Amino acid sequence: MKKVKNIFHKIANADPIIWGYVMLSDERRK
């Protein structure tokens, strides 16, 4: 779990657009 969170933070810091896409994908899964 820690590794996943680390990757998430890296993505968020790297590109807000990618972060937004990840959040959108997460909402679609639910």
Coordinates of C-alpha atoms in Angstrom, one line a residue:
M1 CA 0.0 0.0 0.0
K2 CA 2.8 2.4 0.8
K3 CA 4.3 1.9 -2.6
V4 CA 1.0 2.7 -4.3
K5 CA 0.6 5.9 -2.3
N6 CA 4.2 6.9 -3.2
I7 CA 3.4 6.4 -6.9
F8 CA 0.2 8.4 -6.5
H9 CA 2.1 11.3 -5.0
K10 CA 4.7 11.1 -7.7
I11 CA 2.0 11.3 -10.4
A12 CA 0.2 14.1 -8.6
N13 CA 3.4 16.1 -8.4
A14 CA 4.5 15.3 -12.0
D15 CA 1.3 16.2 -13.9
P16 CA -2.0 17.5 -12.6
I17 CA -3.7 16.3 -15.8
I18 CA -2.6 12.7 -15.2
W19 CA -3.8 13.0 -11.6
G20 CA -7.2 14.2 -12.8
Y21 CA -7.4 11.3 -15.2
V22 CA -6.5 8.9 -12.4
M23 CA -9.2 10.3 -10.2
L24 CA -11.7 10.1 -13.0
S25 CA -10.8 6.4 -13.6
D26 CA -11.2 5.7 -9.9
E27 CA -14.7 7.2 -9.9
R28 CA -15.7 5.2 -12.9
R29 CA -14.7 2.0 -11.2
K30 CA -17.1 2.7 -8.4

